[in-house]
Coordinates of C-alpha atoms and ligand atoms in Angstrom, one line a residue:
X111 CA 14.8 -4.0 12.7
X112 CA 11.6 -5.9 12.3
X113 CA 9.1 -4.6 9.7
X114 CA 6.6 -2.2 11.3
X115 CA 3.4 -4.1 12.4
X116 CA 1.2 -1.6 10.6
X117 CA 3.0 -2.0 7.3
X118 CA 2.9 -5.8 7.6
X119 CA -0.8 -5.5 8.3
X120 CA -1.3 -3.2 5.3
X121 CA 0.7 -5.6 3.1
X122 CA -1.5 -8.6 4.0
X123 CA -4.7 -6.6 3.6
X124 CA -3.6 -5.2 0.2
X125 CA -2.8 -8.7 -1.2
X126 CA -6.3 -9.9 -0.1
X127 CA -8.0 -6.8 -1.5
X128 CA -6.5 -7.4 -5.1
X129 CA -8.1 -10.9 -5.1
X130 CA -11.5 -9.7 -3.8
X131 CA -11.6 -7.3 -6.8
X132 CA -11.4 -10.3 -9.1
X133 CA -14.0 -12.3 -7.3
X134 CA -17.0 -11.5 -9.6
X135 CA -14.9 -12.5 -12.7
X136 CA -15.4 -15.5 -14.8
X137 CA -12.2 -17.3 -16.0
X138 CA -12.5 -16.0 -19.5
X139 CA -12.6 -12.4 -18.2
X140 CA -9.1 -12.8 -16.8
X141 CA -7.5 -13.3 -20.1
X142 CA -8.3 -10.8 -22.8
X143 CA -6.7 -7.5 -23.7
X144 CA -9.1 -5.5 -25.9
X145 CA -6.8 -2.5 -26.1
X146 CA -3.1 -1.8 -25.7
X147 CA -3.4 0.3 -22.6
X148 CA -5.6 -2.4 -20.9
X149 CA -3.9 -5.3 -19.2
X150 CA -5.7 -8.7 -18.6
X151 CA -6.7 -9.1 -14.9
X152 CA -4.6 -12.2 -14.6
X153 CA -1.5 -10.2 -15.7
X154 CA -2.2 -7.7 -12.8
X155 CA -2.4 -10.6 -10.4
X156 CA 0.9 -11.9 -11.6
X157 CA 2.7 -8.6 -12.0
X158 CA 2.0 -7.3 -8.5
X159 CA 3.3 -10.7 -7.2
X160 CA 6.4 -10.6 -9.4
X161 CA 7.3 -7.1 -7.9
X162 CA 7.6 -8.6 -4.4
X163 CA 9.4 -11.7 -5.7
X164 CA 11.8 -9.6 -7.8
X165 CA 12.5 -6.6 -5.5
X166 CA 12.2 -8.3 -2.0
X167 CA 12.5 -12.1 -2.0
X168 CA 14.9 -12.8 -4.8
X169 CA 17.4 -10.2 -3.5
X170 CA 17.0 -10.6 0.2
X171 CA 15.5 -13.9 1.4
X172 CA 18.2 -16.5 2.0
X173 CA 17.8 -19.6 -0.2
X174 CA 14.6 -18.2 -1.8
X175 CA 13.5 -20.4 -4.8
X176 CA 11.6 -18.7 -7.6
X177 CA 8.1 -20.1 -8.1
X178 CA 8.8 -20.4 -11.8
X179 CA 11.9 -19.1 -13.5
X180 CA 9.9 -18.0 -16.6
X181 CA 7.5 -15.8 -14.8
X182 CA 9.8 -12.8 -14.7
X183 CA 9.7 -12.6 -18.5
X184 CA 5.8 -12.7 -18.5
X185 CA 5.1 -10.4 -15.5
X186 CA 7.8 -7.7 -15.7
X187 CA 6.1 -4.5 -16.8
X188 CA 8.6 -1.9 -17.9
X189 CA 11.7 -2.3 -15.7
X190 CA 14.2 -2.5 -18.5
X191 CA 17.1 -2.8 -16.0
X192 CA 15.9 -6.1 -14.6
X193 CA 15.7 -8.2 -17.7
X194 CA 13.7 -9.1 -20.8
X195 CA 10.0 -8.9 -20.8
X196 CA 7.0 -9.8 -22.9
X197 CA 5.9 -6.9 -25.1
X198 CA 2.9 -5.0 -23.6
X199 CA 0.5 -5.6 -26.5
X200 CA 1.1 -9.4 -26.1
X201 CA -0.2 -9.6 -22.6
X202 CA -3.6 -10.7 -23.9
X203 CA -2.2 -13.5 -26.0
X204 CA -1.0 -15.6 -23.1
X205 CA -3.4 -18.5 -22.3
X206 CA -0.7 -19.9 -20.1
X207 CA 0.2 -19.6 -17.3
X208 CA -3.5 -20.2 -16.5
X209 CA -5.5 -18.4 -13.9
X210 CA -5.2 -21.2 -11.2
X211 CA -1.4 -21.2 -11.6
X212 CA -1.3 -17.5 -11.1
X213 CA -3.3 -17.7 -7.9
X214 CA -1.0 -20.4 -6.8
X215 CA 1.9 -18.0 -7.5
X216 CA 0.3 -15.3 -5.4
X217 CA -0.2 -17.6 -2.4
X218 CA 3.3 -18.9 -2.7
X219 CA 4.8 -15.4 -2.8
X220 CA 2.6 -14.0 -0.1
X221 CA 3.5 -16.9 2.2
X222 CA 7.2 -16.7 1.5
X223 CA 7.0 -12.9 2.1
X224 CA 5.2 -13.1 5.4
X225 CA 7.4 -16.0 6.6
X226 CA 10.5 -14.0 5.6
X227 CA 9.3 -10.9 7.4
X228 CA 8.3 -12.9 10.6
X229 CA 11.8 -14.5 10.8
X230 CA 14.2 -11.8 9.7
X231 CA 15.3 -8.3 10.6
X232 CA 15.2 -6.0 7.6
X233 CA 16.9 -2.7 6.7
X234 CA 15.1 0.6 6.5
X235 CA 15.8 0.5 2.7
X236 CA 14.2 -2.8 2.3
X237 CA 11.1 -1.6 4.4
X238 CA 10.8 1.3 1.9
X239 CA 10.8 -1.2 -1.0
X240 CA 8.0 -3.2 0.6
X241 CA 6.1 0.0 1.1
X242 CA 6.5 0.8 -2.5
X243 CA 5.3 -2.7 -3.4
X244 CA 2.2 -2.2 -1.3
X245 CA 1.4 1.1 -3.0
X246 CA 2.3 -0.3 -6.4
X247 CA -0.3 -3.1 -5.7
X248 CA -2.8 -0.4 -4.7
X249 CA -2.3 1.4 -8.0
X250 CA -2.9 -1.9 -9.9
X251 CA -6.1 -2.4 -7.9
X252 CA -7.4 0.8 -9.5
X253 CA -6.2 -0.3 -12.9
X254 CA -7.8 -3.7 -12.4
X255 CA -11.2 -2.1 -11.8
X256 CA -10.9 0.2 -14.8
X257 CA -9.4 -2.6 -17.0
X258 CA -12.3 -4.9 -16.0
X259 CA -14.7 -2.1 -16.8
X260 CA -13.1 -1.7 -20.2
X261 CA -13.2 -5.5 -20.9
X262 CA -16.9 -5.8 -19.9
X263 CA -17.9 -2.4 -21.2
X264 CA -16.6 -3.1 -24.7
X265 CA -18.4 -6.4 -24.9
X266 CA -21.6 -5.8 -26.9
X267 CA -23.6 -7.7 -24.2
X268 CA -22.5 -5.2 -21.5
X269 CA -22.2 -7.7 -18.7
X270 CA -22.6 -6.5 -15.2
X271 CA -19.5 -6.7 -12.9
X272 CA -21.3 -6.3 -9.6
X273 CA -24.9 -5.1 -9.6
X274 CA -24.3 -3.3 -6.2
X275 CA -21.3 -1.2 -7.6
X276 CA -22.2 2.4 -7.4
X277 CA -20.2 5.0 -9.5
X278 CA -22.4 8.0 -9.3
X279 CA -22.5 9.6 -5.9
X280 CA -24.2 12.9 -6.3
X281 CA -22.7 16.0 -4.7
X282 CA -25.8 18.1 -3.6
X283 CA -24.0 21.2 -2.7
X284 CA -24.6 24.4 -4.7
X285 CA -21.9 25.4 -7.2
X286 CA -19.7 28.3 -5.9
X287 CA -16.6 30.0 -7.1
X288 CA -13.9 29.9 -4.5
X289 CA -11.6 32.8 -4.6
X290 CA -7.9 32.1 -4.0
X291 CA -5.6 35.1 -3.4
X292 CA -2.4 35.6 -5.2
X293 CA 0.8 34.8 -3.4
X294 CA 3.5 32.2 -2.9
X295 CA 2.4 28.6 -2.2
X296 CA 4.4 25.6 -1.1
X297 CA 4.0 22.6 -3.4
X298 CA 5.1 19.0 -2.8
X299 CA 5.4 16.5 -0.1
X300 CA 7.7 17.6 2.8
X301 CA 6.8 15.1 5.4
X302 CA 9.6 12.7 5.7
X303 CA 8.0 9.9 7.8
X304 CA 4.9 9.4 5.7
X305 CA 5.0 7.6 2.3
X306 CA 5.0 9.4 -1.0
X307 CA 6.3 8.8 -4.5
X308 CA 9.5 10.3 -5.6
X309 CA 7.6 12.6 -8.0
X310 CA 6.0 14.5 -5.1
X311 CA 9.4 15.3 -3.5
X312 CA 11.3 18.5 -4.3
X313 CA 9.2 20.8 -2.2
X314 CA 9.2 24.3 -3.7
X315 CA 7.3 27.5 -3.8
X316 CA 5.2 28.7 -6.8
X317 CA 3.7 32.1 -7.3
X318 CA 0.0 32.0 -8.2
X319 CA -2.0 34.9 -9.5
X320 CA -5.5 35.5 -8.1
X321 CA -7.9 32.9 -9.4
X322 CA -11.2 31.3 -8.9
X323 CA -11.9 27.5 -8.7
X324 CA -15.2 25.7 -8.6
X325 CA -16.3 23.8 -5.5
X326 CA -17.9 21.2 -7.7
X327 CA -16.9 18.9 -10.5
X328 CA -18.7 19.2 -13.9
X329 CA -21.8 17.1 -14.0
X330 CA -23.1 14.8 -16.8
X331 CA -25.9 17.3 -17.3
X332 CA -23.5 20.2 -17.9
X333 CA -21.5 18.1 -20.3
X334 CA -24.6 17.0 -22.2
X335 CA -25.3 20.7 -22.8
X336 CA -21.9 20.9 -24.5
X337 CA -22.7 17.9 -26.7
X338 CA -26.1 19.3 -27.6
X339 CA -24.6 22.8 -28.4
X340 CA -22.4 21.0 -31.0
X341 CA -19.2 21.0 -28.9
X342 CA -17.8 18.0 -30.8
X343 CA -18.4 19.6 -34.1
X344 CA -16.8 23.0 -33.4
X345 CA -13.2 22.9 -34.5
X346 CA -12.4 26.1 -32.7
X347 CA -12.7 24.6 -29.3
X348 CA -10.1 21.9 -29.9
X349 CA -6.4 21.4 -30.0
X350 CA -5.2 20.3 -33.5
X351 CA -4.2 16.8 -32.4
X352 CA -7.5 16.5 -30.4
X353 CA -9.5 17.4 -33.4
X354 CA -7.7 14.7 -35.4
X355 CA -8.3 12.2 -32.6
X356 CA -12.1 12.8 -32.4
X357 CA -12.3 12.4 -36.3
X358 CA -10.2 9.3 -36.4
X359 CA -11.8 7.6 -33.4
X360 CA -15.3 8.9 -34.2
X361 CA -15.7 10.4 -30.7
X362 CA -18.9 12.2 -29.9
X363 CA -19.5 11.6 -26.2
X364 CA -17.6 10.4 -23.2
X365 CA -16.5 6.8 -23.1
X366 CA -19.3 4.3 -22.0
X367 CA -22.1 6.6 -23.0
X368 CA -24.7 5.0 -25.3
X369 CA -27.6 6.8 -27.1
X370 CA -30.6 4.7 -27.7
X371 CA -33.8 6.3 -29.3
X372 CA -32.6 9.7 -28.4
X373 CA -32.0 8.8 -24.7
X374 CA -28.6 8.6 -23.1
X375 CA -27.4 5.7 -21.1
X376 CA -24.1 5.0 -19.3
X377 CA -22.4 1.7 -18.8
X378 CA -21.1 1.4 -15.1
X379 CA -19.6 -1.5 -13.3
X380 CA -23.1 -2.0 -11.9
X381 CA -24.4 -2.4 -15.5
X382 CA -26.1 -0.1 -18.1
X383 CA -28.2 2.6 -16.5
X384 CA -29.9 5.8 -17.7
X385 CA -27.5 8.6 -17.6
X386 CA -27.4 10.1 -14.1
X387 CA -27.5 13.7 -15.0
X388 CA -26.5 15.1 -11.6
X389 CA -23.6 12.8 -11.1
X390 CA -20.0 14.0 -11.8
X391 CA -18.9 13.5 -15.4
X392 CA -16.3 10.7 -16.0
X393 CA -14.4 8.9 -18.7
X394 CA -13.3 12.0 -20.6
X395 CA -9.9 12.7 -22.1
X396 CA -7.8 15.8 -21.4
X397 CA -8.7 16.9 -25.0
X398 CA -12.4 16.8 -24.0
X399 CA -11.9 18.6 -20.7
X400 CA -10.0 21.3 -22.4
X401 CA -12.6 21.8 -25.2
X402 CA -15.4 21.9 -22.6
X403 CA -13.5 24.6 -20.6
X404 CA -13.0 26.6 -23.9
X405 CA -16.7 26.4 -24.6
X406 CA -17.4 27.8 -21.1
X407 CA -14.8 30.5 -21.7
X408 CA -12.9 29.2 -18.8
X409 CA -9.9 26.9 -18.1
X410 CA -8.6 23.9 -16.2
X411 CA -6.7 24.6 -13.0
X412 CA -2.9 24.0 -13.0
X413 CA -1.8 21.2 -10.6
X414 CA -0.4 24.0 -8.3
X415 CA -3.7 25.8 -8.2
X416 CA -5.4 22.5 -7.4
X417 CA -3.0 21.8 -4.5
X418 CA -3.2 25.3 -3.1
X419 CA -7.0 25.2 -3.1
X420 CA -7.9 21.6 -2.4
X421 CA -8.7 22.0 1.3
X422 CA -11.7 24.2 0.3
X423 CA -13.6 21.6 -1.7
X424 CA -14.5 18.0 -1.6
X425 CA -12.5 15.7 -3.9
X426 CA -11.8 12.0 -4.4
X427 CA -14.6 10.7 -6.7
X428 CA -12.9 11.5 -10.0
X429 CA -9.4 12.1 -11.0
X430 CA -9.2 15.7 -12.2
X431 CA -7.4 16.7 -15.3
X432 CA -5.2 19.7 -14.9
X433 CA -3.5 22.1 -17.3
X434 CA -0.1 21.0 -16.1
X435 CA 2.4 19.0 -18.0
X436 CA 3.9 16.0 -16.1
X437 CA 7.4 17.2 -15.5
X438 CA 10.0 17.0 -12.6
X439 CA 9.7 19.4 -9.8
X440 CA 12.8 21.5 -9.0
X441 CA 15.4 19.3 -7.2
X442 CA 13.6 16.1 -8.3
X443 CA 16.0 13.1 -7.9
X444 CA 15.4 9.9 -9.6
X445 CA 16.1 7.0 -7.2
X446 CA 19.0 4.7 -8.0
X447 CA 18.5 1.3 -9.5
X448 CA 15.5 -0.3 -11.1
X449 CA 13.0 1.6 -8.9
X450 CA 14.2 4.8 -10.5
X451 CA 12.2 3.6 -13.4
X452 CA 8.9 3.9 -11.4
X453 CA 8.1 7.6 -12.2
X454 CA 10.9 9.6 -13.8
X455 CA 11.0 8.0 -17.2
X456 CA 7.3 8.9 -17.9
X457 CA 7.8 12.7 -17.5
X458 CA 7.2 13.5 -21.2
X459 CA 4.0 14.2 -23.2
X460 CA 1.6 13.5 -20.3
X461 CA -0.8 15.6 -18.3
X462 CA -1.1 15.6 -14.5
X463 CA -4.4 14.6 -12.8
X464 CA -5.0 15.4 -9.2
X465 CA -7.3 14.1 -6.4
X466 CA -8.4 10.4 -6.5
X467 CA -11.4 8.5 -7.9
X468 CA -14.0 6.1 -6.6
X469 CA -11.7 3.3 -7.7
X470 CA -8.7 4.5 -5.8
X471 CA -7.6 2.0 -3.1
X472 CA -7.9 2.7 0.6
X473 CA -5.0 4.6 2.1
X474 CA -3.7 5.6 -1.2
X475 CA -4.6 9.3 -1.6
X476 CA -2.6 12.4 -0.7
X477 CA -3.0 16.0 -1.4
X478 CA 0.3 16.0 -3.1
X479 CA -0.3 12.8 -5.3
X480 CA 0.5 13.3 -9.0
X481 CA -1.3 10.9 -11.3
X482 CA -0.5 11.2 -15.0
X483 CA -1.8 10.0 -18.4
X484 CA -1.5 10.7 -22.0
X485 CA -4.1 13.3 -23.1
X486 CA -6.3 11.0 -25.2
X487 CA -6.7 8.3 -22.5
X488 CA -10.1 8.2 -20.8
X489 CA -10.7 4.7 -19.3
X490 CA -9.8 5.9 -15.8
X491 CA -12.5 7.6 -13.7
X492 CA -11.4 11.0 -14.9
X493 CA -13.5 14.2 -14.5
X494 CA -13.1 17.9 -14.6
X495 CA -13.2 21.0 -12.4
X496 CA -13.1 24.5 -13.9
X497 CA -11.0 27.5 -12.9
X498 CA -11.0 31.1 -14.1
Ligands
FE2_110 FE1 3.2 -2.1 -12.2

């Protein structure tokens, strides 16, 4: 069969969207890696391209010639089963290949890919791999934005990425507690014709007790009250490892908050602005979300409670930390081959986040989507919603 026209269109649009995210950058911004969990923008550009070269072109396009035989080593991320790769912490030590060469790599692979798809019939399995490639690149678009924010936001000059970039859309609705009745709820992605990741499959039922969930995310103002009430100094609110983390890292506010002459500011991709008090809080770790909930004498929802209740509230501006550990659903099956490394091997020591954020790519959200991060990480647009 030929590739579906809508998928082909999405593929081309996605390749372009990645490059538009990088438009405001200067060449030097593409290169540095100020923290282990951040990747240099040029690495994202190369890696999302390598994915298509490795899993689509190399294995399926007759006579395909690699753009550069050394690129797989530089741009493989974590697929151990497809060869050697550069260690993650060294991604920022590569001045070569240069940015121009990586853009040339992108153009070459996009062209070879679209030519291949125009001229050839493909199997359903290959179409599925291309779809994963598109969604993989969309995930990297969000990482690109948050990595760029980290790179610029940790520069003492706090450079502006795009002065029109708006992070703080205010939800003007009144806070309410939504009551969800106890009972059995169906969790997971059951629709077989719509794309989802393997970790959402394994539809199953869970029993939930009666609970309440807030219709609104916690705002900066509410979190400021926690800080002013000494939340970061009260050991009783924190997990043991969280307490160690705030001491060692000298944490006393969300990431990107700056206090100057008693006034709070926040660094955004639009630059440094006075803290927008009514905006939803962001850039907190799971540890901080948990401590805040403790202080309020409430809790975070589980990912099942979130999924059962999500049709009753607005979501999509902040990833929402949940109380759930990232683990396989009943009947979870890891796909065969290298793409089985996509999700399954990360199901340890991480917490699930639900929803989406302002940085999430278009056509990349679902009510069953399971995002996951280690509990101390907070450079994504993470926020929190309370339950009780
Ligand atoms: Fe990746």
